[in-house]
Coordinates of C-alpha atoms in Angstrom, one line a residue:
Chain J
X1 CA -65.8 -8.9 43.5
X2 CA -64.3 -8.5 46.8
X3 CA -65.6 -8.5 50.4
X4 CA -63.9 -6.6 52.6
X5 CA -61.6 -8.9 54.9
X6 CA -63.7 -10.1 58.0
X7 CA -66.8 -9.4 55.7
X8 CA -68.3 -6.8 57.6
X9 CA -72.0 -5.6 56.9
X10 CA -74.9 -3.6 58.8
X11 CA -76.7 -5.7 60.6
X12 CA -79.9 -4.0 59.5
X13 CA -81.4 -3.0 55.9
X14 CA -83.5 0.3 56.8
X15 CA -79.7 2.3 56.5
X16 CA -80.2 5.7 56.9
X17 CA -77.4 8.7 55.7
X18 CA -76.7 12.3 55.9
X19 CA -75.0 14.7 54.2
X20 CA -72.9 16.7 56.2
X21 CA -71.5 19.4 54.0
X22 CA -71.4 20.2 50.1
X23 CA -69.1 21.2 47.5
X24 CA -69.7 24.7 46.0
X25 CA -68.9 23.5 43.0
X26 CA -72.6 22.3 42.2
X27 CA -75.9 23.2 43.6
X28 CA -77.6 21.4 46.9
X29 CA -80.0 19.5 45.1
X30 CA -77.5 18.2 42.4
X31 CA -75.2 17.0 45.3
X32 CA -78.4 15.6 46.9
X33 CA -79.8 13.7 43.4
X34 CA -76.3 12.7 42.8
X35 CA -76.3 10.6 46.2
X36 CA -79.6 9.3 46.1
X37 CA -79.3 8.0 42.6
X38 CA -75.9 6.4 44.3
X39 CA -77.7 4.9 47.0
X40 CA -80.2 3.8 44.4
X41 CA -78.0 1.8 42.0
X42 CA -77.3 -0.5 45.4
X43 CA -80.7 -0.8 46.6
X44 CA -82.3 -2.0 43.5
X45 CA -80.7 -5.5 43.5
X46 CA -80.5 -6.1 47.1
X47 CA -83.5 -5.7 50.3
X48 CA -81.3 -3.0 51.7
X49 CA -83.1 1.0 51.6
X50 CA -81.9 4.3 52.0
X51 CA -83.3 7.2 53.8
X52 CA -81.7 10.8 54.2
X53 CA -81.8 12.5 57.6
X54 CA -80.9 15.6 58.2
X55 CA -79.9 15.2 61.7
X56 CA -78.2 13.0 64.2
X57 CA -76.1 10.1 63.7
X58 CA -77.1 8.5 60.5
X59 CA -75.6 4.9 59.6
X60 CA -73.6 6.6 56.6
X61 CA -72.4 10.1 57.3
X62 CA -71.3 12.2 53.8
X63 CA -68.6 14.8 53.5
X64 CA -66.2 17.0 51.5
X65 CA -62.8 17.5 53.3
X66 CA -59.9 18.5 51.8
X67 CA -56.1 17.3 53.0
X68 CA -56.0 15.8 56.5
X69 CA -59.2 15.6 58.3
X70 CA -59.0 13.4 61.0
X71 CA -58.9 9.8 59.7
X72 CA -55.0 9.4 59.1
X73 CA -56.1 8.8 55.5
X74 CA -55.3 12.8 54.5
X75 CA -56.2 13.5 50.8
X76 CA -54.0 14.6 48.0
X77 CA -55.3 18.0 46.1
X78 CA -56.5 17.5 42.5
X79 CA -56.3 14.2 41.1
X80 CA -54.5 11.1 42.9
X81 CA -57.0 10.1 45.5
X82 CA -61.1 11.5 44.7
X83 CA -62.7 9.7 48.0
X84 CA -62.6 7.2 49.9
X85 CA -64.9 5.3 52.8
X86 CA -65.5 3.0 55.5
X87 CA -66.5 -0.2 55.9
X88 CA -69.4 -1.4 58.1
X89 CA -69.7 -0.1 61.9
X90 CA -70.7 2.5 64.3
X91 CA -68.9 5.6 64.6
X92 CA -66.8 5.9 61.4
X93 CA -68.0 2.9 60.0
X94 CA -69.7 3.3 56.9
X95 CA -68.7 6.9 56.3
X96 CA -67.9 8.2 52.8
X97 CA -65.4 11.3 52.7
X98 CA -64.6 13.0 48.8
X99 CA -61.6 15.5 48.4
X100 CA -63.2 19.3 48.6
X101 CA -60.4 20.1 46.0
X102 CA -61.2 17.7 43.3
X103 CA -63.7 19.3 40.4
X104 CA -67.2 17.6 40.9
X105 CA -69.5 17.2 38.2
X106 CA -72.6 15.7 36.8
X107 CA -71.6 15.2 33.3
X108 CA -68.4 13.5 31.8
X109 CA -66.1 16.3 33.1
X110 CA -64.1 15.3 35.9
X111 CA -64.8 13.7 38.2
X112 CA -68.5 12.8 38.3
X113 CA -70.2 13.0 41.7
X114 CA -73.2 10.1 41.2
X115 CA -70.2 7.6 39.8
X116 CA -67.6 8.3 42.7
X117 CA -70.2 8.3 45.5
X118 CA -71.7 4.8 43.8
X119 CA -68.0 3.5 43.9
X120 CA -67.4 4.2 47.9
X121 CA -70.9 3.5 49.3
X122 CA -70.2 0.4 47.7
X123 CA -67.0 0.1 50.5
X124 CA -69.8 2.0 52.9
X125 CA -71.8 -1.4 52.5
X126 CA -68.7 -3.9 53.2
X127 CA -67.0 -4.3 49.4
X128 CA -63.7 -4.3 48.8
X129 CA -61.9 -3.5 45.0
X130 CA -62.8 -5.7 42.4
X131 CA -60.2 -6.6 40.0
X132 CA -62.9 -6.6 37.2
X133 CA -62.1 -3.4 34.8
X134 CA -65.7 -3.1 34.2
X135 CA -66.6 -3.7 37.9
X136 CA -68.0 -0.6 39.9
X137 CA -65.8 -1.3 42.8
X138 CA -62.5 -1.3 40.5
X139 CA -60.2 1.4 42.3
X140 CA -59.4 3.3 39.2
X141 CA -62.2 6.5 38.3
X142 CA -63.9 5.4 35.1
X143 CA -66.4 7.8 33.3
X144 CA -70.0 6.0 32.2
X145 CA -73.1 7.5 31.1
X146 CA -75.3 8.1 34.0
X147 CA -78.1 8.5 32.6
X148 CA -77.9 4.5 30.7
X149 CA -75.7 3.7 33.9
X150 CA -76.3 0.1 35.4
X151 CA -74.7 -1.8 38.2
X152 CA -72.2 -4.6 36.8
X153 CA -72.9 -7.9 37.4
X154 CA -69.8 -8.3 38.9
X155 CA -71.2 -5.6 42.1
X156 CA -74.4 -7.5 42.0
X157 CA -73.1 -10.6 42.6
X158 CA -70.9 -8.8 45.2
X159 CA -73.9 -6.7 47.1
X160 CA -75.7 -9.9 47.5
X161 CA -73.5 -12.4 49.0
X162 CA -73.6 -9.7 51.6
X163 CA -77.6 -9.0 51.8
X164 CA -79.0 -11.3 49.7
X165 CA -81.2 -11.0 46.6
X166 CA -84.0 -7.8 46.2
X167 CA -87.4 -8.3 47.3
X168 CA -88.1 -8.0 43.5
X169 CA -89.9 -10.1 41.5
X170 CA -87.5 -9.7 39.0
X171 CA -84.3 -10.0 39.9
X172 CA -82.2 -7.6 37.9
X173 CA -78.8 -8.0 35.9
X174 CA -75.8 -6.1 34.9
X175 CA -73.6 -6.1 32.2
X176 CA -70.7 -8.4 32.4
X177 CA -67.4 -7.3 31.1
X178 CA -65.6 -9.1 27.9
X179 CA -63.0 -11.3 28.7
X180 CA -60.5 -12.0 25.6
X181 CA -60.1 -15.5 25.9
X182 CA -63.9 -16.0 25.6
X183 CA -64.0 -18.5 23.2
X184 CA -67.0 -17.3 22.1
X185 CA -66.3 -13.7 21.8
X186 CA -67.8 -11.4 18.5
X187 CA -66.7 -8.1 17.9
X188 CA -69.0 -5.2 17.8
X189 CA -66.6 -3.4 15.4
X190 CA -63.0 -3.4 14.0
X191 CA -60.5 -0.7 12.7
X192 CA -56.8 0.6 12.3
X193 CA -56.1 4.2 13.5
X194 CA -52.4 5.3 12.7
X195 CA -51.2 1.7 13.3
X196 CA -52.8 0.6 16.0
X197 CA -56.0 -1.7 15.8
X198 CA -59.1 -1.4 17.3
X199 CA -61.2 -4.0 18.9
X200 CA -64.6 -2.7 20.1
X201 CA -67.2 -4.6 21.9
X202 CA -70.1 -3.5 24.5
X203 CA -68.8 0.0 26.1
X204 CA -64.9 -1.3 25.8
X205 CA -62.3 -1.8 23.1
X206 CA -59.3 -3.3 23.1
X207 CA -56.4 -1.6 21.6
X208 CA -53.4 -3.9 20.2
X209 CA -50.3 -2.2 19.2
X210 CA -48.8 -3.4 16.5
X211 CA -45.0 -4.1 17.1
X212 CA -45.1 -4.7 20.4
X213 CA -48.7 -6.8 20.3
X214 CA -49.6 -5.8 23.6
X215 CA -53.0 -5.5 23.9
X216 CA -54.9 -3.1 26.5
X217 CA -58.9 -3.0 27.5
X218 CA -60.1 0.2 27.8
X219 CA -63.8 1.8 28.4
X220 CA -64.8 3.8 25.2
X221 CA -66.2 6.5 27.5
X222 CA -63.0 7.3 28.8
X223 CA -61.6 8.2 25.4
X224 CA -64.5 9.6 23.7
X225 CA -67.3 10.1 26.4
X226 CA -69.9 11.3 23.8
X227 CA -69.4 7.8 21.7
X228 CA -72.5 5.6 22.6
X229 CA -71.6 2.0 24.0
X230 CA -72.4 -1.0 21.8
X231 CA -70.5 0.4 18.5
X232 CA -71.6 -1.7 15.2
X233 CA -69.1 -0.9 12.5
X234 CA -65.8 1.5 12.2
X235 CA -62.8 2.3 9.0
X236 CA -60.2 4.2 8.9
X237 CA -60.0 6.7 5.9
X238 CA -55.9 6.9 5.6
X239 CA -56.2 9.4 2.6
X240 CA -58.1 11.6 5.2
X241 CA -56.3 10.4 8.1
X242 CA -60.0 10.0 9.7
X243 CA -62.1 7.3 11.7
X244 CA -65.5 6.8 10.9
X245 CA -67.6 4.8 13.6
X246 CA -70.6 3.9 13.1
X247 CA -74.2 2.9 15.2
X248 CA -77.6 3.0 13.5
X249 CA -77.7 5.4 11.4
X250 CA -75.8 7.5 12.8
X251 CA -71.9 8.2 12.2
X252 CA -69.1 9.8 13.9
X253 CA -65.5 11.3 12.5
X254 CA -62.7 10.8 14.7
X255 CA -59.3 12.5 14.1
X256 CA -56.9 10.4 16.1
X257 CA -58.5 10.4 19.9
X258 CA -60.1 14.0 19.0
X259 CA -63.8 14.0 17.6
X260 CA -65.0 15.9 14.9
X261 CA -67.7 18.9 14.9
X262 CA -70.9 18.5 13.1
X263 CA -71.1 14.9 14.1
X264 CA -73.1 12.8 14.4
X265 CA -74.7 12.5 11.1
X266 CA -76.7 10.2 8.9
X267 CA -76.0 7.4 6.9
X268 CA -78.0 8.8 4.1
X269 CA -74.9 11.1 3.5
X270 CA -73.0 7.9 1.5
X271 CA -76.0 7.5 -0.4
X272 CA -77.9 4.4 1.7
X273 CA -81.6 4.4 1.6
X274 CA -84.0 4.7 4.7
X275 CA -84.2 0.9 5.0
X276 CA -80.9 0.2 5.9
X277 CA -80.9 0.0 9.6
X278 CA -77.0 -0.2 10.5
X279 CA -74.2 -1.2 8.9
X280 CA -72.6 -4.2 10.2
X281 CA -68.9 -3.4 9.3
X282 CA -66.6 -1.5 7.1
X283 CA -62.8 -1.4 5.6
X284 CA -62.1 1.5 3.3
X285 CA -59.2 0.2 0.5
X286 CA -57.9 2.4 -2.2
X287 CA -60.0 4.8 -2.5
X288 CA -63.4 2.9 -1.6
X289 CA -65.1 2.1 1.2
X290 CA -66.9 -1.7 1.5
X291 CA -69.9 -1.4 3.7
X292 CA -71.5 -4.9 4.8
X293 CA -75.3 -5.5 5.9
X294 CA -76.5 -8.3 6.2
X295 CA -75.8 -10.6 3.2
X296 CA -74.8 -7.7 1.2
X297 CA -71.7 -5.2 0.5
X298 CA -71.9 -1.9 -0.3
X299 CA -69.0 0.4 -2.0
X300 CA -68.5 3.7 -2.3
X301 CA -66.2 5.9 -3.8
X302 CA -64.4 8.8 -1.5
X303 CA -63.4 11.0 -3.9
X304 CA -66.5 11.1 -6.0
X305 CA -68.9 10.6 -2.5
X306 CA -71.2 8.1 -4.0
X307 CA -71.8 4.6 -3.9
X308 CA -70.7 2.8 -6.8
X309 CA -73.3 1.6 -9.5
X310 CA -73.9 -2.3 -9.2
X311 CA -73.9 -2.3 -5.8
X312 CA -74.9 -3.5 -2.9
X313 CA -73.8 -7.2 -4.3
X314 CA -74.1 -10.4 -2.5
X315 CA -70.7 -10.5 -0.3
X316 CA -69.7 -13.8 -1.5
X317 CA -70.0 -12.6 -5.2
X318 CA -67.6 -9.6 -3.9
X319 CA -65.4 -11.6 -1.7
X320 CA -65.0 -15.2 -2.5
X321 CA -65.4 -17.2 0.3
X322 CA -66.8 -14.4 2.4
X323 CA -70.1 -16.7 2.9
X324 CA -71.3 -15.4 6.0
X325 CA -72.6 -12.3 7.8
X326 CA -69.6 -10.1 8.4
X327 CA -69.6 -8.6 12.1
X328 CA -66.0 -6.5 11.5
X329 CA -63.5 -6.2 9.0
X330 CA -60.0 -4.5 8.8
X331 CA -57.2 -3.8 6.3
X332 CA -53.8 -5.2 7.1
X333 CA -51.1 -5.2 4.1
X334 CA -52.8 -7.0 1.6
X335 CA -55.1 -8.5 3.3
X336 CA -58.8 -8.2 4.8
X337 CA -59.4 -9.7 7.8
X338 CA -62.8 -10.8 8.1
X339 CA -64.5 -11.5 11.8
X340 CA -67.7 -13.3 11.9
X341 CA -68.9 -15.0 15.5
X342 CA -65.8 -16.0 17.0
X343 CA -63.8 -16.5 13.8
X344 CA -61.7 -14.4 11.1
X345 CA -60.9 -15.1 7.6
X346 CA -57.8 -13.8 5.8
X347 CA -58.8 -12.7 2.3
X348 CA -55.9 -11.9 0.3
X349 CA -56.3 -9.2 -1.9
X350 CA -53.9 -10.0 -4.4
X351 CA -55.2 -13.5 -5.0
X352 CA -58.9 -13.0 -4.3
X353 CA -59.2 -15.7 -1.9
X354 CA -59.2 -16.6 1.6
X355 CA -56.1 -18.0 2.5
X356 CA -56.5 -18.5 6.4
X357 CA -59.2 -18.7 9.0
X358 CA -58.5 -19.0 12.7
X359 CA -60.0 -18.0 16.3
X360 CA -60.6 -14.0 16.4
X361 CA -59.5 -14.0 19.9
X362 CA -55.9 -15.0 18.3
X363 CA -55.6 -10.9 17.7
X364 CA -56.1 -10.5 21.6
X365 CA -53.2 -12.9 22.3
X366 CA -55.7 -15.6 23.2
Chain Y
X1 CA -38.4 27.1 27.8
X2 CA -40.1 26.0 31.0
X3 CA -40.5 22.6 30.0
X4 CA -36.8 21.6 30.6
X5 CA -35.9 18.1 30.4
X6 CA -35.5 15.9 33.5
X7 CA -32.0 14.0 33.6
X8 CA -32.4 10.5 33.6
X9 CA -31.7 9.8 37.8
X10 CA -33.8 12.5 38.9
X11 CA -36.4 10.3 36.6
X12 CA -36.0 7.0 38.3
X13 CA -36.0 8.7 41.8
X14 CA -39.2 10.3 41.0
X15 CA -40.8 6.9 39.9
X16 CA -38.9 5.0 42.9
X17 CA -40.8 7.5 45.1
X18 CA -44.1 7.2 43.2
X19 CA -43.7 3.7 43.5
X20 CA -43.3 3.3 47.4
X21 CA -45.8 5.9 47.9
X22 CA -48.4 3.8 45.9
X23 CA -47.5 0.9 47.2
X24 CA -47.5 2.0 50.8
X25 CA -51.1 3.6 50.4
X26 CA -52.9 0.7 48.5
X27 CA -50.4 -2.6 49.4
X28 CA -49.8 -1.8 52.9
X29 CA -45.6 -1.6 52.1
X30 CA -44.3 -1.5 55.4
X31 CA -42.0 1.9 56.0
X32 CA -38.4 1.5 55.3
X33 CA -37.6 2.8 58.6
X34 CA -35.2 0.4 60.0
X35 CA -34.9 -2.0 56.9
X36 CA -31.7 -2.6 55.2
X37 CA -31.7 -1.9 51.4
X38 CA -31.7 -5.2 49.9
X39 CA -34.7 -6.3 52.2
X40 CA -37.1 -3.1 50.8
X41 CA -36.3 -3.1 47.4
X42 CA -37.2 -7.2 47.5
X43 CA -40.1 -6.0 49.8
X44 CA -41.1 -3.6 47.2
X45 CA -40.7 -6.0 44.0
X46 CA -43.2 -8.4 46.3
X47 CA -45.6 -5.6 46.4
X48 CA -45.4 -4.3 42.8
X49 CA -46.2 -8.0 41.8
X50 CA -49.6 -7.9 43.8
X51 CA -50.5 -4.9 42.6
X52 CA -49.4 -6.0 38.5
X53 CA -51.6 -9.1 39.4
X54 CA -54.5 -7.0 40.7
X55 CA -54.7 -4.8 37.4
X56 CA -53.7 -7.8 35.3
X57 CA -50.6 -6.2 34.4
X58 CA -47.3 -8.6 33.5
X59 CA -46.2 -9.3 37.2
X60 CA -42.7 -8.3 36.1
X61 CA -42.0 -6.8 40.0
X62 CA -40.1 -4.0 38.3
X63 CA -41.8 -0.2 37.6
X64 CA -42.2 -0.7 34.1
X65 CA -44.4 2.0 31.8
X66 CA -47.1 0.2 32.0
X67 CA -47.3 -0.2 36.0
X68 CA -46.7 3.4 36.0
X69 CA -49.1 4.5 34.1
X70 CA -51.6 3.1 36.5
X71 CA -50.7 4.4 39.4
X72 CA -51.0 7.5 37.5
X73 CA -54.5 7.2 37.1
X74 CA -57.0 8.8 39.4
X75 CA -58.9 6.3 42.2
X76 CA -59.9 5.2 45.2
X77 CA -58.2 6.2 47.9
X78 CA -59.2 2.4 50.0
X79 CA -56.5 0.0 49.8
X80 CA -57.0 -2.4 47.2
X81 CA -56.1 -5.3 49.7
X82 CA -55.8 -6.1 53.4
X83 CA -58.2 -4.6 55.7

């Protein structure tokens, strides 16, 4: 996190705002629930409290203005610039202005109202841009639930070096975002899709591409909005040029970035009683897919759509050397690459063995 | 066809200008009124580097596909440094 230089803050933590105008583009009282629940996601980790008036000068004044209006900060039309806002002070100070002409919403379209508005009353309270990519206060708009949406740790440690800690009890936390060099990294999930590999973990993946090895964090959201966060297996079918993903018992179909109608669905469609929970990973390899929970590795065959008799089998038994719980897998030539806790294993499918184990973070250029 | 292709120079000028208008809105680039050639394009390569840092880009100081394809993305409009 970031203070804004000189570290300006409000001096008291009763702040009071007011919206000055609306946007047709949703109703008063969605505009209204969208900043309060904005205000909120501030005021739960620190002392300060915020309280709408509907007339006079309030600390934090609210406002949609299109183009130049007044603060030699003009806006730009659709797109480019959403909002911006003020740091700490009278007049001005702690004002928060969003461009008339974007499209506001309060769903994943953009741009969300509740996740913008968070993002500059965050600047309205004396934060600067974080140059965390999971951060609140990172300048780039970044879709996330809102209804599952909490601060960052990042903008909790940030709000209170400014105001200190809530008068909570219970001081609450955020999520941190992954860094790849954590030695101590697992992945949530692994797959290929048309040559690039996929690295999921929390609400991110990263996405490595496979000449040039370059490898990019991005928030799952912001690809496929309706995918829940915290992913727990994935395969790419190449006969059907599909992606399955899976969480619980539910699975989703991707075809390249685009997702499938119908979906989710269950689990019970390959053929996997009630009591299996989730599946922990899965690679799909001529013609069958290899499901692993727990100790144990299912396989089914996609062209007949059942699970093969004599199965599930203990994973070592299926994979020699494979002597632990699997938390990804993924096919690359002739190999399956096996991730468990920060580790992968190279098991060679020509020679049935494993012939290599190293760090997993390795595959993130680590 | 509408879509017709856009020569190479016009290209680069476009991404020169989306550069130094980036830069000048979120890096505080001082104008180019007034600067001789050689001093703004090594002003600008400073700036693209602080920005590449900032976004954990490869600080390459050039407008490379990857840099551009940020400042394509929609934001903030408060600089992401200075005051």
């Amino acid at each position: 996190f970031r203070l804004t230089p000189g570290s300006p803050k409000w001096t008291h933590t009763n702040l009071t705002y007011r919206i000055i105008n609306y946007t047709p583009q949703l109703s008063k009282t969605t505009v209204e629930t969208a900043i309060e629940k904005a205000f909120r996601v501030w005021s739960v980790p620190s002392p300060l409290t915020f309280t709408e008036i509907s007339q006079g000068e309030a600390d934090i004044n609210i406002a949609f203005v299109p183009r130049e209006h007044g603060d030699n900060s003009p806006f730009d039309g659709p797109n480019g610039i959403l909002a911006h806002a003020f740091q700490p002070g009278q007049g001005i100070g702690g004002d928060a202005h969003f461009d008339s002409e974007e499209t506001w919403t309060q769903d994943s379209r953009n741009y969300n109202l509740f996740l913008v508005a968070a993002h500059e009353f965050g600047h309205s309270l004396g934060l600067s841009h974080s140059s965390d990519p999971g951060a609140l206060m990172y300048p780039n708009y970044a879709y996330s639930d809102p209804s599952t949406y909490s601060l960052p740790q990042d903008d909790i440690n940030g709000i209170q070096t400014l105001y200190g800690p809530s008068n909570s009890p219970i001081q609450p936390t955020g999520p941190s975002t992954p860094t790849a060099c954590d030695p101590h990294l697992r992945f949530d999930a692994v797959t290929t899709l048309r040559g690039e590999i996929y690295f999921f973990k929390d609400k991110y993946f990263w996405r490595r591409h496979p000449q040039l090895r370059e490898v990019d964090l991005n928030f799952i959201s912001l690809f496929w909005p309706f995918l829940p966060n915290g992913l727990q297996a994935a395969y790419e079918d190449f006969d059907k040029d599909l992606v399955f993903l899976f969480k619980g018992r539910q699975y989703w179909a991707l075809s390249g970035y685009d997702i499938q109608q119908g979906y989710p669905r269950d689990i019970a469609n390959y053929g996997f009683p009630s009591s299996v929970r989730a599946i922990d990973a899965a690679v799909s390899y001529r013609g069958k897919t290899y499901f692993f929970v727990n100790n144990q590795c299912w396989r089914y065959d996609n062209s007949r759509g059942t699970m093969d008799p004599g199965y599930p089998r203990s994973i070592s038994r299926a994979f020699p050397g494979i002597n632990c719980r699997v938390d990804a897998v993924f096919l690359q030539n002739s190999f399956l690459l096996f991730f468990s806790g920060p580790q992968y294993f190279a098991f060679n499918l020509v020679t049935h063995s494993v012939t290599r184990a190293a760090r997993s973070n390795l595959w993130l250029n680590c | 066809a509408k879509a017709l292709p856009v020569p190479p120079e016009d290209l680069e000028e476009k991404n020169a200008k989306t550069v130094e208008n980036y830069l000048r809105k979120f890096y505080h680039l001082p104008s180019t009124q007034f600067q001789s050639a050689r001093r703004n394009s090594t002003m600008v390569a400073e700036k693209l580097r602080e920005m590449q840092r900032f976004f954990g880009l490869a600080e390459t100081g050039k407008a490379d596909a990857a840099t551009l394809e940020m400042m394509g993305k929609p934001r903030c409009g408060v600089p992401d440094t200075g005051d």
